[in-house]
PDB file of C-alpha atoms in Angstrom:
ATOM      1  CA  MET I   1     -25.529 -97.616 -26.725  1.00 54.00           C
ATOM      2  CA  ARG I   2     -24.357 -97.664 -23.129  1.00 51.00           C
ATOM      3  CA  HIS I   3     -20.807 -97.029 -24.334  1.00 54.00           C
ATOM      4  CA  SER I   4     -21.957 -93.949 -26.288  1.00 55.00           C
ATOM      5  CA  LEU I   5     -23.799 -92.505 -23.268  1.00 51.00           C
ATOM      6  CA  PHE I   6     -20.741 -92.999 -21.099  1.00 51.00           C
ATOM      7  CA  LEU I   7     -18.515 -91.306 -23.672  1.00 48.00           C
ATOM      8  CA  THR I   8     -20.919 -88.384 -24.019  1.00 55.00           C
ATOM      9  CA  SER I   9     -21.126 -87.894 -20.243  1.00 58.00           C
ATOM     10  CA  ALA I  10     -17.363 -87.988 -19.994  1.00 52.00           C
ATOM     11  CA  LEU I  11     -16.987 -85.341 -22.669  1.00 49.00           C
ATOM     12  CA  VAL I  12     -19.565 -83.097 -20.958  1.00 52.00           C
ATOM     13  CA  PHE I  13     -17.769 -83.502 -17.615  1.00 52.00           C
ATOM     14  CA  VAL I  14     -14.397 -82.688 -19.148  1.00 50.00           C
ATOM     15  CA  ALA I  15     -15.813 -79.608 -20.887  1.00 55.00           C
ATOM     16  CA  ALA I  16     -17.500 -78.380 -17.719  1.00 55.00           C
ATOM     17  CA  THR I  17     -14.325 -78.977 -15.735  1.00 57.00           C
ATOM     18  CA  GLY I  18     -12.322 -77.048 -18.284  1.00 56.00           C
ATOM     19  CA  ARG I  19     -14.712 -74.104 -18.161  1.00 55.00           C
ATOM     20  CA  ALA I  20     -14.670 -74.088 -14.365  1.00 53.00           C
ATOM     21  CA  GLN I  21     -10.893 -74.050 -14.360  1.00 54.00           C
ATOM     22  CA  SER I  22     -10.758 -71.253 -16.918  1.00 54.00           C
ATOM     23  CA  LEU I  23     -13.211 -69.016 -14.994  1.00 55.00           C
ATOM     24  CA  PRO I  24     -11.752 -66.995 -12.095  1.00 61.00           C
ATOM     25  CA  SER I  25     -12.865 -67.836  -8.608  1.00 73.00           C
ATOM     26  CA  PHE I  26     -15.211 -65.486  -6.743  1.00 68.00           C
ATOM     27  CA  GLU I  27     -12.397 -64.455  -4.378  1.00 73.00           C
ATOM     28  CA  ALA I  28     -10.069 -63.676  -7.294  1.00 66.00           C
ATOM     29  CA  ALA I  29     -12.748 -61.643  -9.048  1.00 64.00           C
ATOM     30  CA  LEU I  30     -13.479 -59.722  -5.838  1.00 65.00           C
ATOM     31  CA  ALA I  31      -9.780 -59.022  -5.279  1.00 62.00           C
ATOM     32  CA  GLY I  32      -9.450 -57.802  -8.855  1.00 64.00           C
ATOM     33  CA  ALA I  33     -12.410 -55.465  -8.446  1.00 62.00           C
ATOM     34  CA  ARG I  34     -10.997 -54.160  -5.173  1.00 65.00           C
ATOM     35  CA  ASP I  35      -7.626 -53.489  -6.778  1.00 59.00           C
ATOM     36  CA  GLY I  36      -9.325 -51.641  -9.607  1.00 63.00           C
ATOM     37  CA  ILE I  37     -11.261 -49.450  -7.180  1.00 64.00           C
ATOM     38  CA  LEU I  38      -8.140 -48.660  -5.155  1.00 59.00           C
ATOM     39  CA  LYS I  39      -6.220 -47.802  -8.317  1.00 55.00           C
ATOM     40  CA  ALA I  40      -9.014 -45.529  -9.525  1.00 54.00           C
ATOM     41  CA  ARG I  41      -9.153 -43.794  -6.146  1.00 57.00           C
ATOM     42  CA  ALA I  42      -5.393 -43.309  -6.129  1.00 51.00           C
ATOM     43  CA  GLU I  43      -5.536 -41.768  -9.586  1.00 47.00           C
ATOM     44  CA  GLN I  44      -8.343 -39.438  -8.448  1.00 54.00           C
ATOM     45  CA  VAL I  45      -6.322 -38.364  -5.404  1.00 53.00           C
ATOM     46  CA  GLN I  46      -3.258 -37.691  -7.557  1.00 57.00           C
ATOM     47  CA  ALA I  47      -5.316 -35.649 -10.004  1.00 55.00           C
ATOM     48  CA  LYS I  48      -6.885 -33.657  -7.159  1.00 66.00           C
ATOM     49  CA  ASP I  49      -3.490 -33.014  -5.566  1.00 66.00           C
ATOM     50  CA  ALA I  50      -2.112 -31.795  -8.896  1.00 78.00           C
ATOM     51  CA  GLN I  51      -5.081 -29.461  -9.282  1.00 88.00           C
ATOM     52  CA  LEU I  52      -4.648 -28.148  -5.729  1.00 92.00           C
ATOM     53  CA  ALA I  53      -0.956 -27.506  -6.358  1.00 93.00           C
ATOM     54  CA  GLN I  54      -1.845 -25.508  -9.460  1.00 94.00           C
ATOM     55  CA  GLU I  55      -4.495 -23.510  -7.595  1.00 96.00           C
ATOM     56  CA  ILE I  56      -2.133 -22.755  -4.709  1.00 97.00           C
ATOM     57  CA  GLY I  57       0.554 -21.630  -7.162  1.00 96.00           C
ATOM     58  CA  ARG I  58      -1.922 -19.407  -8.979  1.00 97.00           C
ATOM     59  CA  ALA I  59      -3.047 -17.822  -5.699  1.00 97.00           C
ATOM     60  CA  SER I  60       0.592 -17.174  -4.795  1.00 97.00           C
ATOM     61  CA  ARG I  61       1.242 -15.459  -8.124  1.00 97.00           C
ATOM     62  CA  ASP I  62      -1.926 -13.398  -7.706  1.00 97.00           C
ATOM     63  CA  ALA I  63      -0.775 -12.270  -4.262  1.00 98.00           C
ATOM     64  CA  ASP I  64       2.612 -11.215  -5.661  1.00 97.00           C
ATOM     65  CA  SER I  65       0.954  -9.311  -8.499  1.00 97.00           C
ATOM     66  CA  ILE I  66      -1.423  -7.494  -6.139  1.00 97.00           C
ATOM     67  CA  ALA I  67       1.490  -6.624  -3.849  1.00 96.00           C
ATOM     68  CA  SER I  68       3.274  -5.034  -6.821  1.00 94.00           C
ATOM     69  CA  ASP I  69       0.140  -3.037  -7.616  1.00 93.00           C
ATOM     70  CA  ALA I  70       0.027  -1.935  -3.974  1.00 94.00           C
ATOM     71  CA  TRP I  71       3.533  -0.516  -4.231  1.00 90.00           C
ATOM     72  CA  ARG I  72       2.490   1.598  -7.206  1.00 92.00           C
ATOM     73  CA  LEU I  73      -0.707   2.621  -5.427  1.00 96.00           C
ATOM     74  CA  ARG I  74       1.325   3.963  -2.532  1.00 95.00           C
ATOM     75  CA  SER I  75       3.033   6.307  -4.979  1.00 94.00           C
ATOM     76  CA  ASP I  76      -0.341   7.558  -6.232  1.00 96.00           C
ATOM     77  CA  ILE I  77      -1.509   8.202  -2.668  1.00 97.00           C
ATOM     78  CA  SER I  78       1.644  10.172  -1.889  1.00 96.00           C
ATOM     79  CA  ASP I  79       1.183  12.268  -5.030  1.00 95.00           C
ATOM     80  CA  VAL I  80      -2.434  13.123  -4.184  1.00 96.00           C
ATOM     81  CA  ARG I  81      -1.472  13.907  -0.615  1.00 95.00           C
ATOM     82  CA  ARG I  82       1.274  16.280  -1.715  1.00 94.00           C
ATOM     83  CA  ARG I  83      -1.055  18.086  -4.084  1.00 93.00           C
ATOM     84  CA  ALA I  84      -3.805  18.274  -1.473  1.00 94.00           C
ATOM     85  CA  GLN I  85      -1.353  19.935   0.911  1.00 91.00           C
ATOM     86  CA  HIS I  86      -0.750  22.682  -1.639  1.00 87.00           C
ATOM     87  CA  ALA I  87      -4.279  22.890  -2.994  1.00 81.00           C
ATOM     88  CA  GLN I  88      -5.094  26.009  -0.968  1.00 63.00           C
ATOM     89  CA  SER I  89      -2.722  28.829  -0.197  1.00 52.00           C
ATOM     90  CA  GLY I  90      -4.843  29.956   2.728  1.00 53.00           C
ATOM     91  CA  PRO I  91      -8.161  29.481   4.545  1.00 54.00           C
ATOM     92  CA  GLY I  92     -11.138  30.253   2.339  1.00 52.00           C
ATOM     93  CA  GLN I  93      -9.079  30.718  -0.788  1.00 51.00           C
ATOM     94  CA  PRO I  94     -10.010  28.793  -3.953  1.00 50.00           C
ATOM     95  CA  ASN I  95      -8.460  25.508  -4.944  1.00 59.00           C
ATOM     96  CA  ASN I  96      -5.496  26.248  -7.230  1.00 69.00           C
ATOM     97  CA  ASP I  97      -5.276  22.681  -8.599  1.00 75.00           C
ATOM     98  CA  PRO I  98      -8.119  22.215 -11.103  1.00 82.00           C
ATOM     99  CA  PHE I  99      -7.326  18.515 -11.618  1.00 90.00           C
ATOM    100  CA  LEU I 100      -7.161  17.571  -7.949  1.00 93.00           C
ATOM    101  CA  ARG I 101     -10.823  16.603  -7.594  1.00 92.00           C
ATOM    102  CA  ASN I 102     -10.664  14.196 -10.533  1.00 94.00           C
ATOM    103  CA  ASP I 103      -7.423  12.664  -9.303  1.00 95.00           C
ATOM    104  CA  ILE I 104      -8.791  12.220  -5.784  1.00 96.00           C
ATOM    105  CA  GLN I 105     -11.834  10.461  -7.210  1.00 96.00           C
ATOM    106  CA  ARG I 106      -9.574   8.301  -9.353  1.00 97.00           C
ATOM    107  CA  LEU I 107      -7.597   7.396  -6.236  1.00 97.00           C
ATOM    108  CA  VAL I 108     -10.815   6.343  -4.507  1.00 97.00           C
ATOM    109  CA  TRP I 109     -11.636   4.075  -7.460  1.00 97.00           C
ATOM    110  CA  GLU I 110      -8.154   2.575  -7.385  1.00 97.00           C
ATOM    111  CA  LEU I 111      -8.436   1.881  -3.664  1.00 98.00           C
ATOM    112  CA  ARG I 112     -11.854   0.343  -4.197  1.00 97.00           C
ATOM    113  CA  ASP I 113     -10.501  -1.943  -6.912  1.00 97.00           C
ATOM    114  CA  PHE I 114      -7.538  -2.830  -4.716  1.00 98.00           C
ATOM    115  CA  SER I 115      -9.852  -3.736  -1.848  1.00 97.00           C
ATOM    116  CA  ARG I 116     -11.993  -5.851  -4.158  1.00 98.00           C
ATOM    117  CA  VAL I 117      -9.146  -7.906  -5.630  1.00 98.00           C
ATOM    118  CA  VAL I 118      -7.606  -8.507  -2.204  1.00 98.00           C
ATOM    119  CA  GLY I 119     -10.992  -9.656  -0.932  1.00 98.00           C
ATOM    120  CA  ASP I 120     -11.373 -11.991  -3.910  1.00 98.00           C
ATOM    121  CA  LEU I 121      -7.937 -13.447  -3.185  1.00 98.00           C
ATOM    122  CA  ALA I 122      -8.775 -14.030   0.484  1.00 98.00           C
ATOM    123  CA  ARG I 123     -11.956 -15.897  -0.464  1.00 97.00           C
ATOM    124  CA  ASP I 124     -10.080 -17.930  -3.073  1.00 97.00           C
ATOM    125  CA  ILE I 125      -7.452 -19.035  -0.551  1.00 97.00           C
ATOM    126  CA  GLN I 126     -10.220 -19.879   1.904  1.00 96.00           C
ATOM    127  CA  ARG I 127     -11.908 -22.050  -0.737  1.00 95.00           C
ATOM    128  CA  ILE I 128      -8.652 -23.877  -1.451  1.00 95.00           C
ATOM    129  CA  ALA I 129      -8.044 -24.483   2.260  1.00 94.00           C
ATOM    130  CA  ARG I 130     -11.520 -25.950   2.663  1.00 92.00           C
ATOM    131  CA  SER I 131     -10.914 -28.421  -0.164  1.00 90.00           C
ATOM    132  CA  VAL I 132      -7.858 -29.950   1.543  1.00 90.00           C
ATOM    133  CA  GLN I 133      -8.880 -33.249   3.127  1.00 82.00           C
ATOM    134  CA  GLN I 134      -5.568 -34.603   4.431  1.00 86.00           C
ATOM    135  CA  LYS I 135      -1.896 -33.872   4.917  1.00 91.00           C
ATOM    136  CA  ASP I 136       0.122 -33.950   1.718  1.00 92.00           C
ATOM    137  CA  PRO I 137       3.909 -33.438   1.573  1.00 91.00           C
ATOM    138  CA  ASP I 138       3.685 -32.508  -2.109  1.00 92.00           C
ATOM    139  CA  LEU I 139       1.600 -29.442  -1.239  1.00 94.00           C
ATOM    140  CA  VAL I 140       3.840 -28.140   1.551  1.00 95.00           C
ATOM    141  CA  GLN I 141       6.230 -26.189  -0.702  1.00 95.00           C
ATOM    142  CA  PRO I 142       3.477 -24.448  -2.714  1.00 96.00           C
ATOM    143  CA  ALA I 143       1.637 -23.651   0.519  1.00 97.00           C
ATOM    144  CA  ARG I 144       4.767 -22.124   2.064  1.00 97.00           C
ATOM    145  CA  ALA I 145       5.275 -19.992  -1.034  1.00 97.00           C
ATOM    146  CA  LEU I 146       1.674 -18.820  -0.728  1.00 98.00           C
ATOM    147  CA  VAL I 147       2.196 -17.871   2.923  1.00 98.00           C
ATOM    148  CA  GLY I 148       5.229 -15.779   1.938  1.00 98.00           C
ATOM    149  CA  SER I 149       3.323 -14.037  -0.844  1.00 98.00           C
ATOM    150  CA  ALA I 150       0.344 -13.367   1.438  1.00 98.00           C
ATOM    151  CA  GLN I 151       2.653 -11.913   4.088  1.00 98.00           C
ATOM    152  CA  ARG I 152       4.194  -9.526   1.572  1.00 97.00           C
ATOM    153  CA  LEU I 153       0.745  -8.474   0.429  1.00 97.00           C
ATOM    154  CA  ASN I 154      -0.388  -7.894   3.993  1.00 98.00           C
ATOM    155  CA  SER I 155       2.675  -5.746   4.629  1.00 97.00           C
ATOM    156  CA  GLU I 156       2.000  -3.655   1.533  1.00 97.00           C
ATOM    157  CA  ALA I 157      -1.674  -3.314   2.459  1.00 97.00           C
ATOM    158  CA  GLY I 158      -0.616  -2.061   5.887  1.00 97.00           C
ATOM    159  CA  TRP I 159       1.520   0.631   4.274  1.00 96.00           C
ATOM    160  CA  ILE I 160      -1.403   1.508   2.004  1.00 97.00           C
ATOM    161  CA  ARG I 161      -3.601   1.939   5.061  1.00 97.00           C
ATOM    162  CA  ASN I 162      -1.051   4.214   6.748  1.00 97.00           C
ATOM    163  CA  GLU I 163      -0.457   6.313   3.639  1.00 96.00           C
ATOM    164  CA  ALA I 164      -4.190   6.624   3.022  1.00 97.00           C
ATOM    165  CA  ASN I 165      -4.906   7.718   6.592  1.00 97.00           C
ATOM    166  CA  TRP I 166      -2.218  10.400   6.407  1.00 96.00           C
ATOM    167  CA  ALA I 167      -3.469  11.537   3.003  1.00 97.00           C
ATOM    168  CA  SER I 168      -7.082  11.665   4.142  1.00 96.00           C
ATOM    169  CA  TRP I 169      -6.296  14.489   6.570  1.00 95.00           C
ATOM    170  CA  ASP I 170      -4.864  16.639   3.786  1.00 95.00           C
ATOM    171  CA  ILE I 171      -7.651  15.671   1.395  1.00 95.00           C
ATOM    172  CA  ARG I 172     -10.211  16.694   3.996  1.00 94.00           C
ATOM    173  CA  ARG I 173      -8.456  20.026   4.617  1.00 91.00           C
ATOM    174  CA  ALA I 174      -8.511  20.656   0.877  1.00 91.00           C
ATOM    175  CA  GLY I 175     -12.307  20.489   1.007  1.00 90.00           C
ATOM    176  CA  PHE I 176     -13.001  16.892  -0.025  1.00 94.00           C
ATOM    177  CA  SER I 177     -14.479  15.387   3.134  1.00 94.00           C
ATOM    178  CA  MET I 178     -16.520  12.639   1.485  1.00 96.00           C
ATOM    179  CA  GLU I 179     -13.601  11.520  -0.647  1.00 96.00           C
ATOM    180  CA  ALA I 180     -11.347  11.515   2.417  1.00 97.00           C
ATOM    181  CA  TRP I 181     -13.767   9.199   4.167  1.00 97.00           C
ATOM    182  CA  ASP I 182     -13.833   6.888   1.113  1.00 97.00           C
ATOM    183  CA  VAL I 183     -10.039   6.771   1.079  1.00 98.00           C
ATOM    184  CA  GLU I 184      -9.981   5.705   4.727  1.00 97.00           C
ATOM    185  CA  ARG I 185     -12.746   3.138   4.312  1.00 97.00           C
ATOM    186  CA  GLU I 186     -11.400   1.409   1.206  1.00 98.00           C
ATOM    187  CA  SER I 187      -7.823   1.241   2.496  1.00 98.00           C
ATOM    188  CA  SER I 188      -9.056  -0.202   5.788  1.00 97.00           C
ATOM    189  CA  ALA I 189     -11.147  -2.831   3.991  1.00 98.00           C
ATOM    190  CA  ALA I 190      -8.158  -3.819   1.851  1.00 98.00           C
ATOM    191  CA  GLU I 191      -5.959  -4.273   4.915  1.00 98.00           C
ATOM    192  CA  ASP I 192      -8.613  -6.409   6.613  1.00 98.00           C
ATOM    193  CA  SER I 193      -8.872  -8.626   3.527  1.00 98.00           C
ATOM    194  CA  SER I 194      -5.089  -8.957   3.248  1.00 98.00           C
ATOM    195  CA  ARG I 195      -4.927 -10.016   6.883  1.00 98.00           C
ATOM    196  CA  GLN I 196      -7.578 -12.637   6.195  1.00 98.00           C
ATOM    197  CA  ALA I 197      -5.665 -13.852   3.131  1.00 98.00           C
ATOM    198  CA  GLN I 198      -2.541 -14.341   5.225  1.00 98.00           C
ATOM    199  CA  SER I 199      -4.498 -16.167   7.928  1.00 97.00           C
ATOM    200  CA  GLU I 200      -6.110 -18.505   5.401  1.00 97.00           C
ATOM    201  CA  ALA I 201      -2.740 -19.210   3.765  1.00 97.00           C
ATOM    202  CA  GLN I 202      -1.260 -20.153   7.142  1.00 97.00           C
ATOM    203  CA  ARG I 203      -4.224 -22.405   7.861  1.00 96.00           C
ATOM    204  CA  LEU I 204      -3.726 -24.096   4.512  1.00 96.00           C
ATOM    205  CA  LEU I 205      -0.068 -24.745   5.306  1.00 96.00           C
ATOM    206  CA  GLN I 206      -0.984 -26.286   8.655  1.00 95.00           C
ATOM    207  CA  GLN I 207      -3.464 -28.585   6.957  1.00 95.00           C
ATOM    208  CA  VAL I 208      -1.023 -30.035   4.440  1.00 95.00           C
ATOM    209  CA  GLN I 209       2.164 -30.340   6.509  1.00 92.00           C
TER     210      GLN I 209
END
């Protein structure tokens, strides 16, 4: 009987010892959990950086596209200005261009749309810049490309502002004072937004490099 109890106790001890050896220690389990957390965080950072790179690239392409639209808009402003200069052959004489009013109004709408999209771009770049938490070499090249695109857009918007101011004088002389004021206002707002877009792009570059 005593021999059986001893044998049973020995088997229980061996089994318990085996289980204890097979289970990880508390320190090992804690280290494993810590490694898992760090790995998960690293994967989240990589995913966020990839998303930021895509957003910066998209903003750069948007800026290039808007700059191309600005170049075409300059041509429309010049056309309206030329026609406004020849709209009247003398003081008090009737307008000899029956389509001028509609085209001036269309130009105002185009300038308003241009101002809106440039403003949307500036706010988008600002949002991206605010989401950057630390320096990241992988984002430097996309950010530099965005700065270049924003600079080109700002240059085009400046030309738009100049062309619109010159055109507004002729539009006003042709008898469209309210439209002339709209042309000045919308072109000025677009230039202000383009300047903000460039400033936000430069701030973004400083944050990541």
